Coordinates of C-alpha atoms and ligand atoms in Angstrom, one line a residue:
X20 CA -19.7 -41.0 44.9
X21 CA -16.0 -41.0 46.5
X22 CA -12.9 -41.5 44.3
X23 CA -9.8 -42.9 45.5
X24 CA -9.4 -41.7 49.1
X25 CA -11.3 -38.9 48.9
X26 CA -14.6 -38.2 50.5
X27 CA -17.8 -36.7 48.1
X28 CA -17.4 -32.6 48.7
X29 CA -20.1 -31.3 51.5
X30 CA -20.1 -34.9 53.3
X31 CA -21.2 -34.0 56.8
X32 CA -17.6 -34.8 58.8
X33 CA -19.3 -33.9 62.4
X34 CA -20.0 -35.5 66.1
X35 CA -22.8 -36.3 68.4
X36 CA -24.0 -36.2 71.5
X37 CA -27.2 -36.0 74.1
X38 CA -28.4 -33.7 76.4
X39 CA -28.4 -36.2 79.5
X40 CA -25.1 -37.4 78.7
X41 CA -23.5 -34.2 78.7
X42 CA -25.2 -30.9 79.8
X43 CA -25.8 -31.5 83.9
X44 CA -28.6 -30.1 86.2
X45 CA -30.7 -32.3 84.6
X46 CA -34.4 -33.2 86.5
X47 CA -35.7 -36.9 84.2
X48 CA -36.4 -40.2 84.8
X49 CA -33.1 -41.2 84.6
X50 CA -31.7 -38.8 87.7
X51 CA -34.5 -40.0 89.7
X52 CA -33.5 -44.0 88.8
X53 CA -30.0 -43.2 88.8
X54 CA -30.2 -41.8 92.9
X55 CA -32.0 -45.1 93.8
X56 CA -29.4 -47.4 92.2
X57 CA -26.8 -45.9 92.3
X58 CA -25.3 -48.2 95.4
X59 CA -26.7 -51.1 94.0
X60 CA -25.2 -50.3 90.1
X61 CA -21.7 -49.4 92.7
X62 CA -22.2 -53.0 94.3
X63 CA -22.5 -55.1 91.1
X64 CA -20.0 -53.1 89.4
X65 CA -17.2 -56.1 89.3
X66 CA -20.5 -58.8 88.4
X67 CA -21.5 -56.6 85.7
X68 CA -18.2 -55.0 84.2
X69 CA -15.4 -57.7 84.9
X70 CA -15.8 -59.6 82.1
X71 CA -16.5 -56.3 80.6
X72 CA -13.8 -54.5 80.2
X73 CA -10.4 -54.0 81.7
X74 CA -11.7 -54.5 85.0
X75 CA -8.6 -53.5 87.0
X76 CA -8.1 -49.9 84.9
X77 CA -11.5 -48.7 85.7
X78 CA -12.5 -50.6 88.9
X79 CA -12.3 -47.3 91.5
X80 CA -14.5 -45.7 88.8
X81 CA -17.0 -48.5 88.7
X82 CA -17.0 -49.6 91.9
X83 CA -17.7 -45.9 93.0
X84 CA -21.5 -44.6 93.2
X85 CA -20.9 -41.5 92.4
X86 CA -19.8 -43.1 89.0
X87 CA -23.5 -43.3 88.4
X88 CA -25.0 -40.1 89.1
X89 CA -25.0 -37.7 86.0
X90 CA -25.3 -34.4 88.5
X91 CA -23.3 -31.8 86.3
X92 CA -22.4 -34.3 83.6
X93 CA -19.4 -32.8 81.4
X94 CA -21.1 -29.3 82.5
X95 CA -21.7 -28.9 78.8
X96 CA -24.7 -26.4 80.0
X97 CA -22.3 -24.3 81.0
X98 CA -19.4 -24.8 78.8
X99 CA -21.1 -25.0 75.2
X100 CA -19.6 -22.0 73.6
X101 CA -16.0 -23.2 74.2
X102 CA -17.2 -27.2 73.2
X103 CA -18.3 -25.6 70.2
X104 CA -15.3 -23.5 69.4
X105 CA -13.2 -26.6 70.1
X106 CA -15.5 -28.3 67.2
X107 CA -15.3 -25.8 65.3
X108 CA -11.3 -25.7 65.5
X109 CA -11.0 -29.4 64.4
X110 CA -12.8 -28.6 61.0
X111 CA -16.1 -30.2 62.1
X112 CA -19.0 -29.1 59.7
X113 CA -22.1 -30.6 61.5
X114 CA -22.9 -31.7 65.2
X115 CA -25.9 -33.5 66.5
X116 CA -27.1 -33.2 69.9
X117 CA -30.6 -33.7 71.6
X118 CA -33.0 -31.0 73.4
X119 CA -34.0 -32.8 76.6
X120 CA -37.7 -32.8 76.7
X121 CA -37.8 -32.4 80.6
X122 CA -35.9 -28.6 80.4
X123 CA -38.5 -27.2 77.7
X124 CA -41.4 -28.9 79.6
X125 CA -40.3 -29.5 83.1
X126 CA -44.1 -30.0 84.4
X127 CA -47.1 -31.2 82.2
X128 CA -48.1 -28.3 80.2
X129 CA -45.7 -25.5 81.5
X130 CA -42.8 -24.6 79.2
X131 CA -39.5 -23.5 81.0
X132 CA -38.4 -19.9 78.8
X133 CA -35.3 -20.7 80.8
X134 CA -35.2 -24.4 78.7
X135 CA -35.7 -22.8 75.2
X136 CA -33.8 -19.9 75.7
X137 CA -30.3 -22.2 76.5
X138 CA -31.3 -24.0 72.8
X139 CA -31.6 -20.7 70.9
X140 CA -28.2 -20.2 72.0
X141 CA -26.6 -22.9 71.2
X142 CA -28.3 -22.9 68.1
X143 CA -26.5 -19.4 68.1
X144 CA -23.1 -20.5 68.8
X145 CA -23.4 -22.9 65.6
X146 CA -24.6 -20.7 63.1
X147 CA -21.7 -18.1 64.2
X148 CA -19.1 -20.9 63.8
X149 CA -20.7 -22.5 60.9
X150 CA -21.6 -26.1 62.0
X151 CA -24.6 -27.3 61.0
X152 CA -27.0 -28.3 63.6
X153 CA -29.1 -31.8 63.6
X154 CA -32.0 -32.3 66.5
X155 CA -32.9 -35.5 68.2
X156 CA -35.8 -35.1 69.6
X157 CA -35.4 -38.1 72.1
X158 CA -32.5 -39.6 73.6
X159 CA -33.8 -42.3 75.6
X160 CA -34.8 -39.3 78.6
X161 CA -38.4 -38.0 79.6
X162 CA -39.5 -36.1 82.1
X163 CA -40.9 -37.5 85.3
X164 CA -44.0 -36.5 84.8
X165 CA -44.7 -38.1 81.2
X166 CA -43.2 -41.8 83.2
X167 CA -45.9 -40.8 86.1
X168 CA -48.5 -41.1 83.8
X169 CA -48.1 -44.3 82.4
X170 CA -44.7 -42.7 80.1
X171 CA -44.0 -45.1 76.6
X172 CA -45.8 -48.2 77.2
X173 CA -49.2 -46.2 77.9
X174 CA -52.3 -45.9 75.8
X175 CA -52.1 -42.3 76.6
X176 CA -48.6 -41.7 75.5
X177 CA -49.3 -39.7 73.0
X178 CA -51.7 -37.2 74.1
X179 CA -48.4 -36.4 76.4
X180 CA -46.0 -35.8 73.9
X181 CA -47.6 -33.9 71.6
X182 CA -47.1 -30.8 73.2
X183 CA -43.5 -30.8 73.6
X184 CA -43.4 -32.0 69.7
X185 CA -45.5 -28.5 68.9
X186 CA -43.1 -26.4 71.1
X187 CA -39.8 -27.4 69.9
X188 CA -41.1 -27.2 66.1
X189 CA -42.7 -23.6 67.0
X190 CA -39.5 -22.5 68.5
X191 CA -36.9 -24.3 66.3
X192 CA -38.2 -25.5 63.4
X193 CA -37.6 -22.1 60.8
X194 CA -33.7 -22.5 62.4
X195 CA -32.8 -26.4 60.9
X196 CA -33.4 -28.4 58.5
X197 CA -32.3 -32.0 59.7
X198 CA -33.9 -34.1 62.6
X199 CA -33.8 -37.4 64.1
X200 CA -37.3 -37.8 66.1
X201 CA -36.2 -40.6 68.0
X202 CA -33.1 -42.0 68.9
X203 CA -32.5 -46.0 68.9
X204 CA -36.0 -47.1 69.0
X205 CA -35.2 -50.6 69.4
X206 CA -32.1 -50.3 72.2
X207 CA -34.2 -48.2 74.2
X208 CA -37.3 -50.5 74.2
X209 CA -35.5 -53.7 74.9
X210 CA -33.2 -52.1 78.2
X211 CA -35.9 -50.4 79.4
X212 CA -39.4 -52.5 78.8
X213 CA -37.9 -56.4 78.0
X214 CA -34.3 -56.8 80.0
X215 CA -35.5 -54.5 83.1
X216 CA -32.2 -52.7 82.7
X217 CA -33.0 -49.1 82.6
X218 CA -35.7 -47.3 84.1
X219 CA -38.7 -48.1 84.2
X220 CA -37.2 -51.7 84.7
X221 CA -40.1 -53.7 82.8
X222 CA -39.3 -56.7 81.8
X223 CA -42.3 -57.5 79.6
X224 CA -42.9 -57.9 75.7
X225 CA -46.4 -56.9 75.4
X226 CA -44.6 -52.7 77.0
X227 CA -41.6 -53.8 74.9
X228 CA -44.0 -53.4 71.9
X229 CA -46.3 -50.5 73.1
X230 CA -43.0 -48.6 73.2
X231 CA -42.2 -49.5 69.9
X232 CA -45.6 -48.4 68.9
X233 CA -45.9 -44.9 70.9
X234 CA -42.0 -44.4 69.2
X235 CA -43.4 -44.5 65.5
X236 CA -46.7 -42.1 67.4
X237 CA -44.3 -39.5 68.1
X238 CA -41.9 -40.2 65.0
X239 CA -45.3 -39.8 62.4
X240 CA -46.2 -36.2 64.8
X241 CA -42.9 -34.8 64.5
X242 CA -42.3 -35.6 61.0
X243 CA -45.4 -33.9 60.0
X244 CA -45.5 -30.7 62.2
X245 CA -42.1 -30.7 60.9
X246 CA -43.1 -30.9 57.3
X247 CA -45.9 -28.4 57.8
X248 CA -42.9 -25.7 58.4
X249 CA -41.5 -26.5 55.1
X250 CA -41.4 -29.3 52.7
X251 CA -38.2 -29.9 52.6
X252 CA -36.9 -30.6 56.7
X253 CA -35.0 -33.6 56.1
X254 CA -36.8 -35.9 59.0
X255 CA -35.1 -39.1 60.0
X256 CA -34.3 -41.4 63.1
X257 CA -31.3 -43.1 64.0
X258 CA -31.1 -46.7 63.8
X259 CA -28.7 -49.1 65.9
X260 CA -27.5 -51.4 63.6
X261 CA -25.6 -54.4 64.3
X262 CA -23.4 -56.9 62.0
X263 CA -25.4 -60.1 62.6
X264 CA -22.8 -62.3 60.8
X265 CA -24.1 -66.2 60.6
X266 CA -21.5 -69.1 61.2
X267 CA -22.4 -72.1 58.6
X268 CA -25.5 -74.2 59.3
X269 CA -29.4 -73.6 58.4
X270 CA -30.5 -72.4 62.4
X271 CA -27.2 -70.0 62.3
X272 CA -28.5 -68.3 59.0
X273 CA -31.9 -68.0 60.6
X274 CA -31.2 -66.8 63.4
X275 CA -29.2 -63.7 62.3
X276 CA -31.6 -63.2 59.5
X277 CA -34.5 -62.9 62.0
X278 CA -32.0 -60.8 64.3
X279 CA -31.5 -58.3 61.3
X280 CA -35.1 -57.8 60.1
X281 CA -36.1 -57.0 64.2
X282 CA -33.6 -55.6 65.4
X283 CA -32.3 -53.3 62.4
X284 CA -35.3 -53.2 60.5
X285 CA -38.6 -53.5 61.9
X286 CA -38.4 -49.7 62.8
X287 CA -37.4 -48.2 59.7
X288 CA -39.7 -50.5 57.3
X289 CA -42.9 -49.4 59.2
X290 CA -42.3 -45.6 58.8
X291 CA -39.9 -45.4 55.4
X292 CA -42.6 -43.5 54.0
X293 CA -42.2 -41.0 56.7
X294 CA -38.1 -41.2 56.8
X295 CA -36.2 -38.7 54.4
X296 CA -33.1 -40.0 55.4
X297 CA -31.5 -42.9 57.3
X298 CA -29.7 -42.3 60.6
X299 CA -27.1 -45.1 61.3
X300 CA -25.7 -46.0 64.5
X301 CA -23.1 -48.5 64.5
X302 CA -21.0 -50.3 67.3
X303 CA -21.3 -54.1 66.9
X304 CA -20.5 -57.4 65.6
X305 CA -22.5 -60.6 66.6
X306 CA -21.4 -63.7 65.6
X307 CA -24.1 -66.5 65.3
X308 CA -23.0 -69.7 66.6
X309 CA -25.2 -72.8 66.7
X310 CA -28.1 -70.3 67.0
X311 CA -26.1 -68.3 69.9
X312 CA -24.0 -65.0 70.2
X313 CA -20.3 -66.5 69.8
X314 CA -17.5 -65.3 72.0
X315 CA -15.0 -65.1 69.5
X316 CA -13.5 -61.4 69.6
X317 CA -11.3 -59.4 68.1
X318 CA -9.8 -56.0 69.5
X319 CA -12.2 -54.8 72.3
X320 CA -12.7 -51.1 73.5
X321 CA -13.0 -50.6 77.1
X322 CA -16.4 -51.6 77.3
X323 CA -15.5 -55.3 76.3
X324 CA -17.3 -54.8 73.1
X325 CA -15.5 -56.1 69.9
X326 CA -14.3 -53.3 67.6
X327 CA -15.3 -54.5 64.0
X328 CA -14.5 -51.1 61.7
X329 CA -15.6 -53.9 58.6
X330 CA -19.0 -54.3 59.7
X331 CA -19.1 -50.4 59.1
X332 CA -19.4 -51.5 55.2
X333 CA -21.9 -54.4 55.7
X334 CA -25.0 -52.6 57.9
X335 CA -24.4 -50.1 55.2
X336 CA -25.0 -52.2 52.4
X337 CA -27.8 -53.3 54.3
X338 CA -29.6 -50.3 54.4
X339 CA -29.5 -49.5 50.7
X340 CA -32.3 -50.8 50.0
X341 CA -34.4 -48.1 50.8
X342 CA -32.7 -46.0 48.6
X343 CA -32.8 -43.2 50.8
X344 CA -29.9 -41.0 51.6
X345 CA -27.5 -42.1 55.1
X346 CA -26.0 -40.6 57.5
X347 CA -24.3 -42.1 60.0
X348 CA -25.1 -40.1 63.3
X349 CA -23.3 -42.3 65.7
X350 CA -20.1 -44.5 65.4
X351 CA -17.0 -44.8 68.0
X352 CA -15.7 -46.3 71.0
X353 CA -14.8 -46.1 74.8
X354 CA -10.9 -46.1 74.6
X355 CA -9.8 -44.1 78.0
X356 CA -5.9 -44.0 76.4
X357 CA -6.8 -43.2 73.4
X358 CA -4.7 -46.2 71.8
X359 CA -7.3 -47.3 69.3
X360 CA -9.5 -44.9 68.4
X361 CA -7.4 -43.8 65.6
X362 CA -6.8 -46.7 63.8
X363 CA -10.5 -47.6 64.7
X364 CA -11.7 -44.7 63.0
X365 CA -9.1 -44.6 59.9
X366 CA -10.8 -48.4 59.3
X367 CA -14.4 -47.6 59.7
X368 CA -14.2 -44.8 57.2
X369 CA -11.8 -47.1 54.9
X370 CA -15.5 -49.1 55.3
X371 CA -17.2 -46.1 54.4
X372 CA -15.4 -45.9 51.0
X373 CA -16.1 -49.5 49.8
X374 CA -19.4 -48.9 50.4
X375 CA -20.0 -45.7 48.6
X376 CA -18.0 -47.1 45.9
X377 CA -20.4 -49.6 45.6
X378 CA -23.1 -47.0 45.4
X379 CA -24.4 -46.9 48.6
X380 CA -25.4 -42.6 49.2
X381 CA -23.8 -42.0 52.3
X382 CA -23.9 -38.2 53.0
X383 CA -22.4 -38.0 56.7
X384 CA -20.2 -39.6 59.6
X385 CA -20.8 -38.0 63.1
X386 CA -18.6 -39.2 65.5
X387 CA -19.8 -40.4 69.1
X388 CA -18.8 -38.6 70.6
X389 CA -17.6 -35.0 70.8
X390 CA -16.9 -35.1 74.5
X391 CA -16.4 -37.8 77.1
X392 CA -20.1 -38.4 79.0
X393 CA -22.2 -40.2 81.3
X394 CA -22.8 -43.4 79.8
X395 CA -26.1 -44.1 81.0
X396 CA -26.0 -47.1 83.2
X397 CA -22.3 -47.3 82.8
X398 CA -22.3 -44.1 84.4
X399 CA -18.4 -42.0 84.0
X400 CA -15.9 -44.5 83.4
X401 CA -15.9 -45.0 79.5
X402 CA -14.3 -42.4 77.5
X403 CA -15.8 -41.8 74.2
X404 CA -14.8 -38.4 73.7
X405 CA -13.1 -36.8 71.0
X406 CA -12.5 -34.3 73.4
X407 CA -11.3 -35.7 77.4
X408 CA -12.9 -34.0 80.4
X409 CA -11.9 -33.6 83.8
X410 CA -14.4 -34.6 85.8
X411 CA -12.9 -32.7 88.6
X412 CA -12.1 -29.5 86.8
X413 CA -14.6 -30.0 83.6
X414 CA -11.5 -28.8 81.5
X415 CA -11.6 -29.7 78.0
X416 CA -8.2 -31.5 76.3
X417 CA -8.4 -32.1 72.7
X418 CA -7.1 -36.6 72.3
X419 CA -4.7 -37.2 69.6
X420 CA -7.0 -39.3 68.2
X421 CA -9.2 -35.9 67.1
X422 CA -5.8 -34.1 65.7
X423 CA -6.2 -37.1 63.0
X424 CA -9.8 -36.9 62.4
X425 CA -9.1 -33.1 62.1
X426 CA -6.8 -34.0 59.6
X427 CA -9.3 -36.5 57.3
X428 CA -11.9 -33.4 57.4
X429 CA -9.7 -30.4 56.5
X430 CA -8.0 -33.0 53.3
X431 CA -11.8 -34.5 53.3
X432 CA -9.7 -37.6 52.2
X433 CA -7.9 -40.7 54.3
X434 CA -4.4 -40.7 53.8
X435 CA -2.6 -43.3 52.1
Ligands
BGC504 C1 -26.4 -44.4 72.4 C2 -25.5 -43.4 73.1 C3 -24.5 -44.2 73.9 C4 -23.6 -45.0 72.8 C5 -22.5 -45.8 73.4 C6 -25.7 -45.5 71.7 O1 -26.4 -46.7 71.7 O2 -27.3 -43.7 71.5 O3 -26.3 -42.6 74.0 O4 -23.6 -43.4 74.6 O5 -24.5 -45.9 72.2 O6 -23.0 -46.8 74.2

């Protein structure tokens, strides 16, 4: 438990990322989708983002459709040794990232050396600067192939993914001991199988819940090929939690309650007995009013989203009753001048400490994200780096913002 300002000693102070959103050269589902709408995303840029964000700041981005091909991404593939040293340099301790299914097994059943290999070294670069690695498994990307034949919403699924699972375990699973299996069950499901947002654009509850369902297939495979390595992998997912906070009135109150049990716990209850520890991603508020999202707002960050640091404390309280240790493997904000990340951060750890006061066992806050990325169908334009690329010159400058973080993990306390 913390005392004062302090942190607990060995809290994971870390970052995140994903393979899509940063490495480049990728060959998924997503660049194939992304080429065919990239015009069209280009086109409804000012419908989408206006009310958005601060349209007139990002509009040559957005309105751009090269914003929304990921091509060379922050060229992270290239560049991971000095991302890592950079890490490393700001007193980070742990750093989650995801292996992207599609560059270990490119075509059903052949496995790219080439794919593994570029892993083993990054898994390399960690060890020699001391971070602590932690593995998604999936990040919302698959390859081509796996969506050809049928992909998440097929009976079939499974007999697909089960060989990538075995590989990844084989290769990686002597070199670390925490894993997330699946990232955002829930987000990914609803974009991609009930709103038609993201590929494969299906807008239909029964694939909606045979996503869900294949999800907790390849969560149970990977959590026990996992466990056959060694007993004690710590296997998790990572959970997007939102602060469904009810106006007065009887509908309000059952409308966010329903809300919350879906949508932040229906995953984790079915598997808890297969979850060692909770992975927490939080961005959001919603306010329920007369039965409705409210558009009452505080601060936003550039992607019009409303930055609550204090909801930080309530999804955490939330989740402890599973009593199972948390970490909290995604948490930050678009913010391209870095004016608020700072203060957004100080806030949402000053959360953090009322709840672990309280008794909640928070072991971890990774920051999304270590590097500006592609933001999937938001494509370049929101920064949520720790780090700021040039997307012309992929050089890396460190945002003030980080200087302070740096600062809270080398005291392991807030200041005053
Ligand atoms: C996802 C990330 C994404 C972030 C910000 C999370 O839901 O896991 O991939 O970049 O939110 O939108």
């Amino acid at each position: 438990m913390s005392d004062g300002n302090s942190f607990p000693k060995n809290f994971f102070w870390g970052a995140a990322t994903s393979s899509h959103q940063i490495e480049g050269g990728n060959e998924n589902d997503w660049t194939r989708w992304e080429k065919r709408n990239a015009e069209k995303l280009a086109e409804k840029a000012k419908e989408r983002i206006s009310k958005r964000a601060s349209f007139e700041k990002i509009k040559s981005h957005a309105e751009d459709p090269e914003n929304y091909i990921s091509g060379k991404a922050a060229n992270h593939k290239n560049r991971f040794k000095e991302d890592i040293e950079i890490a490393s340099n700001l007193g980070i301790n742990s750093y989650r990232f995801s292996i992207e299914w599609s560059r270990i097994e490119p075509e059903k059943g052949e496995i790219s050396q080439e794919g593994i290999e570029f892993y083993h070294k990054l898994l390399d670069k960690l060890e020699e600067e001391g971070i602590k690695p932690f593995i998604t498994l999936h990040h919302f990307t698959s390859p081509k192939w796996f969506v050809d034949r049928g992909g998440w919403e097929s009976k079939t699924a499974s007999k697909h993914f089960q060989n990538y699972i075995e590989t990844v375990v084989e290769e990686f699973g002597d070199r670390v001991e925490y894993w997330i299996t699946v990232n955002e069950p829930h987000v990914y499901a609803l974009n991609s199988f009930l709103l038609g947002r993201w590929p494969p654009e299906k807008r239909n509850p029964y694939s909606y819940f045979k996503c869900l369902k294949n999800m907790e297939k390849f969560h149970q495979e990977a959590y026990e090929k996992l466990k056959s390595v060694e007993e004690t992998k710590k296997v998790g997912i990572s959970s997007h939690n939102t602060y469904f906070y009810a106006e007065k009135g009887f509908l309000n109150h059952k409308v966010a309650s329903f809300l919350r049990e879906h949508w932040n716990h229906r995953f984790i209850k079915r598997n808890i007995k297969s979850i060692d520890f909770i992975g927490l991603n939080y961005y959001k508020r919603r306010k329920i009013n007369k039965g409705l999202f409210a558009n009452e707002f505080h601060e936003k960050s550039d992607m019009g989203w409303e930055l609550y640091p204090e909801g930080l404390y309530h999804v955490l309280k939330e989740l402890d009753r599973y009593d199972k240790p948390i970490i909290i493997t995604e948490h930050g904000l678009a913010d391209s001048e870095d004016e608020k990340r700072e203060k957004y951060l100080k806030k949402s750890l000053k959360s953090c400490q009322k709840a672990m006061k309280e008794g909640v066992n928070l072991q971890g806050y990774l920051h999304w994200s270590l590097l500006d990325n592609f933001e999937w169908d938001s494509g370049f334009w929101p920064r949520f780096g720790l780090i700021e690329v040039d997307y012309d010159t992929y050089e890396r400058k460190v945002r003030e913002s980080a200087e302070t973080y740096s600062e809270i993990i080398k005291n392991n306390e807030l200041p005053e």
